[in-house]
Amino acid sequence: MHFIKHTRLFIANNFKQIRRKWLTLPFLFVYPIVMTALIAIILMTFFTPSKQDPIQVGIVDQDQSQETKMIMKILIDSGQFGELFQMDQMTASDAEQGLVDDQLSATITFPKNFTSNLYNGVSVELPVVGNPNEPINSRLVKEMVNSAARHIGASQANILTINYYAKQTNMDAETRNDMLFEQFKDFLFYTLSKDEAAIEHELSNAVTASPLHYYVASGWFVITTIWMLLLYNMLYKENTYRMKERMKLYGVNALQQISARIFVTFVCVTILSLLLLFGLQRFLGVPFYLEDCARLGLLVCLYNLSLLVILAIIEVLITSQRFRLLVQFIVAAFLILASGAIVPVLYFPIALQQWLSYIFSYEALHWIQEILLHERLYADYIPLSLMLGVFISILAAASLWKELTQK
Amino acid sequence: MKQIIYTRMMQWKKQWLGIVCWSIIPLLIPICIVLGTSNVQDDAKIPIGIVMEENTSTANDFLDEVKSAPFIRVQQLDKTAALQQLEKHELDSVFIILDGYEEEIMRGNRNQLIEGYHSDLSFAYTPVKEMVVSIVQQDAGRYRAVKVIQDIGERYRVQEQWPVEDMIRKSQTIQKDENLLRSSFTYLGEADSMESGELVSWNVWGLWSIAALLATFFLFDWIIKERTSGVGPRFAFFRMSHRAYLIGNMFIYTIFLGWMNLLTMVVYHYVLHEALSIHLFIVLFTFQLTCIMTAFLLATCFKNAYAYFGLAFAITFMIAVISGAILPIDGITGGLPWLEKWNPVQSVMNGEIHYASFILLAIGIAIWYAGKERLHANS
């Protein structure tokens, strides 16, 4: 009874505290939204390279053989790499100047004796020089050359095999060389049309499971998490030693204050995050049922409470303010990462994936996504509830232990 | 100055744990991140599904070859299950080896032998497809060569029969042994090529500079604490002004953190194989000075340490996001060159000495020092 009375007192006090800080509150709630949107924009611009300006690549031909001339022509004229790369042949000094002036993203050089070395089975190196100011474009060029080199290497092995057997016949050298050049051309075009090997299909997921929906749900999840971290810590107030002593005489303990803060943060953030969620749902045009609303609400409540209790446990265990904040931040970041909000969990190492179902943020986001994106009509609340129960017990035990050991 | 050092040492004697912690943390965090992610990345694999419509030796060789690729995890299942899993995004992509694969390959034909399925959430489809196609291409190419050789044999009436397996093996050994065509990658102005097979490569100094910014903020909480804990009003009676005291202490911290920068450089040189140079030290130290001055000016505005820590976090997080140390940011800075110019973290990552905010902050400190002293005896 005492516990509830005191807690109520602190809850009222916390609400007053929030009202007094009305100026910082908008900042507190807008900051995570702005940051999440910023991160989303950065990632989007990274993953969708601008189609208007292709990557400028300079090619230098130091070999000047029949074969390299043909490669040049194909690289420059054909639409093989048309959309992404724009290739131009130039001299070595122009190419270097182009890199310095930021005109080029990378240069590829066909070294002297490129062709004859290839025919004779001597290993050849294709140097790619990247522009350090454009690391991502440079890497793309490098990947392209790598892939091309792999194909050419395989073709060349075949040509050398043909050469090996042709040498055993009474074919004269000139005919053999001509034949090899023919084969070179054949294999080159063969390589260029490699994409015909596969018939490609794009399978559309359920309409509501597009990347946009996926990342809107993730973004909402991240925002909710950060809100709780911020509001919970904003309500924190370091009591002086004398104040603590006085409160102890009234039978007040830390757990009551913590419960009050958990309650206040929980109420504020849950209301706001559900509003945000339903707003986003409207915006995306996802069908919407009353039962879903109840399911989502319950999941959000369970997740929010679990996270707050975890933050409280950290607060009880770590007395240094700075260190506590760092640990809370790291734990929140870990929970966000493990939930699959940033990188979908299927790309995680299999060893980690087995442990994910023990992490409440993964469970929560998983079911929220199932309901929101895959239109599931069911969610399993038991694991989340169990974990919440365990966290509450740990919090109670830790706080009690702290109270007893303190002088 | 001597007295300041003396009092500071007295303070440190009590707070040594916090000081040591927060000066070591920026050194440790990047090491943890770099080594941690490289461990995870070694195990992180792309899950793909393969459906075998025929069970011939060529098709099985193909499957084995795909399985041996280091960056994917292959699941063999039937078509409906595979597509279902893809739809639920439990697989990144699905490849189907169509019926008649072996027959077509042996004919040297490689068109439309496999079917690839991907969804709009398949992030890794392109590289995986590239690899799968290259394997098909390779197999088909060998049989193509076989056909050419057989033609030659016929035309020149070679008496002995060349067995097909020999030709295939010959081509395989040539490809394997001679490693005919390699590509090397260097950045302009760099001597040796850095070959990293990892998807994410961290800029160690970018990570360090973010951790150092946060730690510097946290180390400067003494400005707030020593003002609130009843010491403040007493300064009015000292020979030294409060500001001179703060500046003197900042100087001590600067020297201390400068030594830490040096230590960081040496440790990273041995643990992460980073280069050592005087230029680098100057870059790091100017960055450290920028952090110190920012933390200093910010801390003098605060009375509540917890709020200061919170804001420190918010600022650090924002700089981390817009600096490109954590997220790839080239797409944005291309349009906003000033962002790169004014961001000290960016300068550290580029190995440049940062002047812009450094000078601005120094002017800020000068103005602050010249301003009116607020702590009077009667306040």
XYZ file of N, CA and C in Angstrom, chain A residues 75-272:
594
model
N 33.875 -1.946 -75.177
C 33.656 -1.258 -73.902
C 33.065 0.122 -74.126
N 33.577 0.827 -75.138
C 33.164 2.211 -75.324
C 31.821 2.300 -76.031
N 31.629 1.486 -77.074
C 30.426 1.634 -77.883
C 29.226 0.921 -77.301
N 29.432 -0.329 -76.934
C 28.268 -1.151 -76.618
C 27.580 -0.648 -75.362
N 26.341 -0.978 -75.250
C 25.594 -0.593 -74.056
C 25.788 -1.594 -72.938
N 26.853 -2.367 -73.042
C 27.078 -3.416 -72.069
C 27.043 -2.874 -70.635
N 27.780 -1.808 -70.424
C 27.793 -1.212 -69.089
C 27.135 0.160 -69.159
N 26.299 0.316 -70.182
C 25.803 1.634 -70.564
C 25.249 2.493 -69.468
N 24.342 1.932 -68.672
C 23.654 2.799 -67.726
C 24.561 3.251 -66.602
N 25.393 2.329 -66.152
C 26.139 2.626 -64.937
C 27.492 3.264 -65.248
N 28.129 2.824 -66.308
C 29.487 3.298 -66.576
C 29.568 4.029 -67.917
N 30.371 5.046 -67.952
C 30.676 5.725 -69.200
C 32.178 5.608 -69.405
N 32.569 4.864 -70.441
C 33.998 4.602 -70.643
C 34.539 5.468 -71.770
N 35.756 5.907 -71.590
C 36.408 6.677 -72.640
C 37.856 6.248 -72.735
N 38.323 6.125 -73.984
C 39.724 5.763 -74.151
C 40.568 7.032 -74.087
N 41.734 6.926 -73.456
C 42.595 8.106 -73.356
C 44.027 7.667 -73.111
N 44.925 8.629 -73.143
C 46.325 8.307 -72.879
C 46.540 8.252 -71.364
N 47.659 7.645 -71.002
C 47.929 7.444 -69.579
C 47.973 8.770 -68.828
N 48.582 9.776 -69.448
C 48.722 11.048 -68.717
C 47.372 11.741 -68.587
N 46.532 11.652 -69.642
C 45.190 12.227 -69.548
C 44.395 11.553 -68.444
N 44.536 10.224 -68.368
C 43.791 9.472 -67.370
C 44.175 9.929 -65.970
N 45.458 10.098 -65.748
C 45.893 10.501 -64.414
C 45.394 11.905 -64.091
N 45.480 12.776 -65.107
C 45.000 14.147 -64.908
C 43.499 14.148 -64.590
N 42.759 13.257 -65.297
C 41.318 13.154 -65.070
C 40.998 12.755 -63.642
N 41.814 11.866 -63.083
C 41.605 11.459 -61.684
C 41.880 12.624 -60.742
N 42.961 13.354 -61.041
C 43.335 14.474 -60.181
C 42.246 15.546 -60.207
N 41.692 15.793 -61.412
C 40.672 16.836 -61.557
C 39.278 16.377 -61.160
N 39.152 15.144 -60.681
C 37.850 14.586 -60.318
C 36.928 14.411 -61.524
N 37.515 14.344 -62.722
C 36.690 14.100 -63.901
C 36.355 12.609 -64.014
N 37.232 11.785 -63.491
C 37.073 10.338 -63.610
C 36.940 9.715 -62.225
N 36.183 8.613 -62.168
C 36.077 7.881 -60.908
C 37.166 6.827 -60.801
N 37.568 6.308 -61.949
C 38.604 5.274 -61.933
C 39.176 5.118 -63.335
N 40.360 4.527 -63.425
C 40.919 4.215 -64.734
C 41.319 2.752 -64.775
N 41.187 2.171 -65.958
C 41.609 0.786 -66.161
C 42.719 0.827 -67.198
N 43.813 0.133 -66.939
C 44.921 0.140 -67.892
C 45.149 -1.270 -68.433
N 45.164 -1.372 -69.758
C 45.577 -2.635 -70.377
C 47.078 -2.548 -70.614
N 47.866 -3.308 -69.896
C 49.317 -3.136 -69.939
C 49.911 -3.626 -71.256
N 51.163 -3.259 -71.484
C 51.877 -3.721 -72.684
C 51.926 -5.242 -72.698
N 51.848 -5.808 -73.905
C 51.906 -7.262 -74.095
C 50.745 -7.996 -73.444
N 49.660 -7.279 -73.229
C 48.487 -7.884 -72.605
C 48.058 -9.128 -73.370
N 47.886 -8.971 -74.685
C 47.354 -10.061 -75.492
C 48.346 -11.207 -75.613
N 49.587 -10.867 -75.937
C 50.538 -11.962 -76.170
C 50.773 -12.744 -74.877
N 50.775 -12.051 -73.758
C 50.928 -12.763 -72.497
C 49.771 -13.701 -72.250
N 48.570 -13.203 -72.561
C 47.394 -14.048 -72.351
C 47.464 -15.295 -73.219
N 47.866 -15.127 -74.478
C 47.930 -16.278 -75.376
C 48.997 -17.269 -74.938
N 50.047 -16.739 -74.338
C 51.128 -17.641 -73.938
C 50.950 -18.181 -72.529
N 49.812 -17.850 -71.941
C 49.562 -18.391 -70.604
C 50.370 -17.713 -69.520
N 50.828 -16.478 -69.789
C 51.527 -15.733 -68.735
C 50.479 -14.924 -67.981
N 50.584 -14.963 -66.675
C 49.590 -14.266 -65.857
C 49.664 -12.753 -66.083
N 48.514 -12.136 -66.265
C 48.468 -10.708 -66.557
C 47.686 -9.990 -65.467
N 48.150 -8.796 -65.160
C 47.437 -8.019 -64.148
C 46.813 -6.795 -64.794
N 45.534 -6.567 -64.487
C 44.825 -5.386 -64.992
C 44.763 -4.363 -63.864
N 45.557 -3.321 -63.930
C 45.504 -2.379 -62.804
C 44.313 -1.425 -62.910
N 43.568 -1.318 -61.817
C 42.481 -0.348 -61.712
C 42.932 0.701 -60.711
N 42.903 1.967 -61.107
C 43.278 3.027 -60.177
C 42.031 3.820 -59.843
N 41.730 3.915 -58.554
C 40.511 4.585 -58.124
C 40.780 6.017 -57.713
N 39.741 6.817 -57.757
C 39.824 8.191 -57.287
C 39.491 8.202 -55.791
N 40.466 8.582 -54.963
C 40.215 8.502 -53.514
C 39.058 9.386 -53.053
N 38.673 10.369 -53.868
C 37.537 11.202 -53.471
C 36.205 10.544 -53.778
N 36.231 9.481 -54.558
C 34.980 8.795 -54.883
C 35.118 7.303 -54.602
N 35.222 6.960 -53.318
C 35.533 5.566 -52.984
C 34.469 4.580 -53.447
N 33.192 4.964 -53.368
C 32.157 3.983 -53.690
C 32.131 3.704 -55.190
N 32.207 4.757 -55.990
C 32.254 4.563 -57.426
C 33.485 3.761 -57.831
N 34.618 4.072 -57.193
C 35.836 3.332 -57.509
C 35.657 1.850 -57.240
N 35.002 1.560 -56.102
C 34.787 0.156 -55.748
C 33.900 -0.534 -56.778
N 32.883 0.189 -57.249
C 31.987 -0.409 -58.252
C 32.762 -0.782 -59.505
N 33.654 0.125 -59.926
C 34.463 -0.161 -61.106
C 35.324 -1.382 -60.848
N 35.883 -1.428 -59.660
C 36.758 -2.544 -59.317
C 35.986 -3.864 -59.366
N 34.774 -3.857 -58.815
C 33.965 -5.077 -58.831
C 33.664 -5.503 -60.270
N 33.363 -4.504 -61.110
C 33.041 -4.795 -62.506
C 34.246 -5.436 -63.190
N 35.428 -4.844 -62.977
C 36.631 -5.380 -63.611
C 36.944 -6.777 -63.076
N 36.751 -6.954 -61.773
C 36.988 -8.260 -61.169
C 36.154 -9.330 -61.842
N 34.873 -9.009 -62.008
C 33.966 -9.973 -62.588
C 34.350 -10.245 -64.043
N 34.690 -9.163 -64.766
C 35.095 -9.348 -66.162
C 36.370 -10.186 -66.235
N 37.311 -9.921 -65.329
C 38.575 -10.661 -65.341
C 38.340 -12.141 -65.096
N 37.386 -12.418 -64.204
C 37.083 -13.820 -63.922
C 36.582 -14.508 -65.191
N 35.668 -13.839 -65.882
C 35.124 -14.443 -67.098
C 36.196 -14.597 -68.165
N 36.987 -13.537 -68.354
C 38.017 -13.600 -69.390
C 39.029 -14.689 -69.045
N 39.364 -14.796 -67.761
C 40.302 -15.836 -67.329
C 39.797 -17.217 -67.707
N 38.502 -17.454 -67.461
C 37.920 -18.760 -67.789
C 37.944 -18.988 -69.295
N 37.572 -17.955 -70.055
C 37.576 -18.093 -71.513
C 38.986 -18.370 -72.007
N 39.938 -17.649 -71.402
C 41.305 -17.776 -71.870
C 41.840 -19.181 -71.629
N 41.423 -19.759 -70.508
C 41.852 -21.136 -70.250
C 41.350 -22.036 -71.356
N 40.125 -21.786 -71.809
C 39.581 -22.599 -72.908
C 40.368 -22.380 -74.194
N 40.700 -21.123 -74.461
C 41.444 -20.829 -75.695
C 42.814 -21.507 -75.654
N 43.441 -21.462 -74.476
C 44.757 -22.108 -74.361
C 44.636 -23.612 -74.537
N 43.524 -24.168 -74.051
C 43.321 -25.607 -74.243
C 43.215 -25.914 -75.736
N 42.442 -25.068 -76.409
C 42.310 -25.259 -77.857
C 43.684 -25.169 -78.518
N 44.456 -24.184 -78.105
C 45.803 -23.986 -78.647
C 46.671 -25.221 -78.420
N 46.554 -25.766 -77.213
C 47.358 -26.940 -76.846
C 47.078 -28.112 -77.786
N 45.776 -28.325 -78.041
C 45.432 -29.444 -78.912
C 45.750 -29.121 -80.366
N 45.559 -27.875 -80.757
C 45.814 -27.493 -82.147
C 47.285 -27.679 -82.484
N 48.147 -27.455 -81.495
C 49.584 -27.613 -81.721
C 49.932 -29.060 -82.056
N 49.107 -29.992 -81.587
C 49.404 -31.402 -81.850
C 49.028 -31.805 -83.273
N 48.263 -30.954 -83.950
C 47.911 -31.274 -85.336
C 48.956 -30.650 -86.266
N 48.790 -30.856 -87.537
C 49.751 -30.295 -88.490
C 49.296 -28.934 -89.009
N 48.504 -28.232 -88.187
C 48.042 -26.901 -88.570
C 49.240 -25.962 -88.567
N 49.348 -25.073 -89.598
C 50.519 -24.183 -89.590
C 50.271 -22.999 -88.666
N 51.367 -22.358 -88.275
C 51.308 -21.361 -87.203
C 50.356 -20.227 -87.525
N 50.376 -19.783 -88.787
C 49.541 -18.632 -89.129
C 48.061 -18.965 -89.016
N 47.676 -20.106 -89.563
C 46.275 -20.513 -89.467
C 45.868 -20.630 -88.002
N 46.809 -21.203 -87.213
C 46.478 -21.399 -85.801
C 46.242 -20.054 -85.132
N 47.119 -19.084 -85.419
C 46.942 -17.769 -84.802
C 45.634 -17.128 -85.217
N 45.316 -17.257 -86.510
C 44.042 -16.691 -86.955
C 42.879 -17.353 -86.249
N 43.006 -18.662 -86.117
C 41.927 -19.387 -85.471
C 41.779 -18.942 -84.007
N 42.943 -18.743 -83.390
C 42.895 -18.316 -81.982
C 42.205 -16.960 -81.847
N 42.489 -16.088 -82.795
C 41.852 -14.768 -82.728
C 40.347 -14.895 -82.902
N 39.957 -15.790 -83.839
C 38.526 -16.037 -84.015
C 37.901 -16.520 -82.709
N 38.614 -17.463 -82.074
C 38.105 -18.021 -80.825
C 38.030 -16.938 -79.747
N 39.057 -16.083 -79.757
C 39.085 -14.994 -78.789
C 37.828 -14.143 -78.943
N 37.515 -13.808 -80.186
C 36.333 -12.984 -80.445
C 35.070 -13.712 -79.994
N 35.021 -15.000 -80.389
C 33.842 -15.794 -80.033
C 33.614 -15.784 -78.531
N 34.692 -16.079 -77.810
C 34.555 -16.185 -76.367
C 34.261 -14.834 -75.724
N 34.785 -13.793 -76.345
C 34.523 -12.460 -75.800
C 33.034 -12.140 -75.885
N 32.450 -12.373 -77.056
C 31.018 -12.096 -77.188
C 30.202 -13.041 -76.331
N 30.716 -14.262 -76.251
C 30.070 -15.264 -75.412
C 30.007 -14.756 -73.965
N 31.137 -14.169 -73.528
C 31.197 -13.645 -72.171
C 30.256 -12.458 -71.994
N 30.235 -11.605 -73.012
C 29.423 -10.400 -72.882
C 27.943 -10.706 -72.787
N 27.549 -11.838 -73.388
C 26.119 -12.144 -73.358
C 25.792 -13.107 -72.219
N 26.657 -13.135 -71.214
C 26.527 -14.140 -70.164
C 25.185 -14.099 -69.446
N 24.570 -12.932 -69.399
C 23.343 -12.815 -68.628
C 22.200 -13.636 -69.194
N 22.403 -14.134 -70.420
C 21.351 -14.953 -70.995
C 21.255 -16.316 -70.324
N 22.245 -16.639 -69.523
C 22.254 -17.961 -68.904
C 21.079 -18.154 -67.964
N 20.602 -17.063 -67.414
C 19.543 -17.213 -66.422
C 18.285 -16.501 -66.883
N 17.162 -17.134 -66.609
C 15.886 -16.460 -66.809
C 15.568 -15.820 -65.464
N 15.318 -14.529 -65.467
C 15.136 -13.867 -64.175
C 13.672 -13.536 -63.918
N 13.295 -13.727 -62.688
C 11.942 -13.354 -62.288
C 12.031 -12.504 -61.037
N 11.232 -11.487 -61.003
C 11.120 -10.777 -59.733
C 9.822 -11.204 -59.089
N 9.975 -11.690 -57.892
C 8.824 -12.173 -57.149
C 8.378 -11.031 -56.266
N 7.174 -10.566 -56.450
C 6.772 -9.476 -55.553
C 6.240 -10.088 -54.275
N 6.724 -9.541 -53.184
C 6.200 -9.993 -51.900
C 4.769 -9.501 -51.808
N 4.119 -9.881 -50.741
C 2.804 -9.305 -50.491
C 2.936 -7.783 -50.618
N 1.893 -7.152 -51.105
C 1.970 -5.718 -51.424
C 2.529 -4.922 -50.247
N 2.124 -5.333 -49.061
C 2.487 -4.546 -47.885
C 3.893 -4.828 -47.409
N 4.619 -5.737 -48.082
C 5.942 -6.093 -47.577
C 7.046 -5.527 -48.445
N 6.792 -4.428 -49.114
C 7.828 -3.820 -49.938
C 8.910 -3.232 -49.037
N 10.081 -2.949 -49.598
C 11.131 -2.354 -48.765
C 10.663 -1.091 -48.055
N 9.827 -0.301 -48.742
C 9.335 0.925 -48.109
C 8.593 0.597 -46.821
N 7.678 -0.360 -46.920
C 6.922 -0.729 -45.724
C 7.837 -1.279 -44.653
N 8.749 -2.118 -45.098
C 9.660 -2.739 -44.137
C 10.417 -1.675 -43.371
N 10.954 -0.701 -44.094
C 11.784 0.280 -43.418
C 10.987 1.348 -42.695
N 9.744 1.567 -43.127
C 8.912 2.469 -42.321
C 8.651 1.830 -40.963
N 8.327 0.535 -40.974
C 8.100 -0.161 -39.705
C 9.366 -0.122 -38.849
N 10.527 -0.364 -39.481
C 11.784 -0.356 -38.729
C 12.064 1.029 -38.157
N 11.842 2.043 -38.991
C 12.116 3.403 -38.550
C 11.252 3.771 -37.360
N 9.997 3.377 -37.434
C 9.096 3.638 -36.313
C 9.617 2.952 -35.041
N 10.088 1.739 -35.207
C 10.598 0.970 -34.066
C 11.811 1.666 -33.450
N 12.702 2.145 -34.300
C 13.903 2.826 -33.817
C 13.512 4.109 -33.083
N 12.576 4.859 -33.679
C 12.161 6.118 -33.063
C 11.577 5.860 -31.673
N 10.715 4.854 -31.580
C 10.118 4.535 -30.279
C 11.204 4.216 -29.252
N 12.164 3.426 -29.661
C 13.237 3.039 -28.742
C 14.000 4.270 -28.252
N 14.320 5.158 -29.165
C 15.109 6.326 -28.758
C 14.275 7.254 -27.875
N 12.987 7.381 -28.188
C 12.120 8.196 -27.339
C 12.179 7.737 -25.889
N 12.091 6.426 -25.734
C 12.076 5.915 -24.362
C 13.403 6.199 -23.667
N 14.476 5.977 -24.411
C 15.804 6.231 -23.832
C 15.910 7.693 -23.397
N 15.432 8.600 -24.225
C 15.579 10.026 -23.931
C 14.665 10.462 -22.791
N 13.379 10.104 -22.894
C 12.446 10.594 -21.879
C 12.780 10.002 -20.511
N 13.109 8.730 -20.501
C 13.420 8.087 -19.228
C 14.590 8.795 -18.552
N 15.586 9.154 -19.335
C 16.747 9.809 -18.733
C 16.486 11.271 -18.422
N 15.563 11.881 -19.159
C 15.257 13.276 -18.853
C 14.599 13.388 -17.486
N 13.831 12.375 -17.132
C 13.139 12.427 -15.851
C 14.069 12.121 -14.688
N 15.248 11.640 -14.996
C 16.177 11.268 -13.922
C 16.675 12.506 -13.206
N 16.751 12.390 -11.909
C 17.271 13.502 -11.125
C 18.159 12.916 -10.050
N 19.377 13.412 -10.021
C 20.307 12.917 -9.010
C 19.936 13.535 -7.666
N 19.599 12.676 -6.696
C 19.296 13.191 -5.363
C 20.573 13.342 -4.561
N 20.642 14.393 -3.819
C 21.822 14.550 -2.968
C 21.762 13.526 -1.835
N 22.899 13.347 -1.218
C 22.980 12.343 -0.163
C 21.988 12.645 0.955
N 21.916 13.946 1.315
C 21.036 14.332 2.413
C 19.581 14.063 2.079
N 19.238 14.350 0.809
C 17.882 14.107 0.356
C 17.554 12.628 0.440
N 18.524 11.814 0.054
C 18.303 10.363 0.077
C 18.018 9.893 1.501
N 18.836 10.418 2.429
C 18.664 10.028 3.836
C 17.259 10.387 4.316
N 16.871 11.614 3.974
C 15.564 12.074 4.429
C 14.453 11.201 3.849
N 14.618 10.860 2.555
C 13.576 10.067 1.918
C 13.499 8.684 2.537
N 14.677 8.192 2.922
C 14.712 6.865 3.516
C 13.885 6.848 4.815
N 13.954 7.951 5.543
C 13.216 8.030 6.802
C 11.706 7.968 6.567
N 11.295 8.443 5.415
C 9.868 8.366 5.093
C 9.485 7.009 4.512
N 10.436 6.112 4.413
C 10.155 4.789 3.853
C 10.131 4.783 2.349
N 10.807 5.763 1.722
C 10.855 5.797 0.260
C 12.093 5.051 -0.203
N 11.967 4.209 -1.183
C 13.169 3.599 -1.730
C 13.288 3.873 -3.221
N 14.436 3.486 -3.748
C 14.738 3.822 -5.157
C 13.735 3.180 -6.103
N 13.278 1.976 -5.746
C 12.387 1.254 -6.646
C 11.101 2.042 -6.918
N 10.625 2.740 -5.887
C 9.403 3.517 -6.092
C 9.625 4.635 -7.103
N 10.761 5.298 -6.963
C 11.041 6.368 -7.924
C 11.200 5.815 -9.322
N 11.909 4.697 -9.398
C 12.121 4.092 -10.715
C 10.794 3.653 -11.311
N 9.944 3.023 -10.511
C 8.646 2.581 -11.037
C 7.859 3.771 -11.551
N 7.904 4.858 -10.797
C 7.160 6.039 -11.229
C 7.685 6.523 -12.572
N 9.028 6.539 -12.707
C 9.587 7.026 -13.972
C 9.267 6.097 -15.126
N 9.319 4.782 -14.824
C 8.960 3.821 -15.871
C 7.525 4.061 -16.296
N 6.663 4.254 -15.321
C 5.250 4.436 -15.624
C 5.031 5.674 -16.500
N 5.610 6.792 -16.076
C 5.380 8.042 -16.802
C 5.930 7.938 -18.231
N 7.172 7.439 -18.353
C 7.757 7.299 -19.692
C 6.908 6.370 -20.538
N 6.499 5.275 -19.911
C 5.721 4.273 -20.630
C 4.431 4.886 -21.177
N 3.718 5.602 -20.332
C 2.442 6.181 -20.771
C 2.677 7.164 -21.921
N 3.616 8.087 -21.706
C 3.838 9.115 -22.743
C 4.287 8.488 -24.065
N 5.326 7.659 -23.992
C 5.901 7.138 -25.233
C 4.940 6.179 -25.922
N 4.250 5.357 -25.155
C 3.354 4.398 -25.793
C 2.248 5.120 -26.557
N 1.675 6.135 -25.928
C 0.618 6.882 -26.619
C 1.180 7.492 -27.904
N 2.319 8.162 -27.759
C 2.891 8.830 -28.937
C 3.267 7.835 -30.027
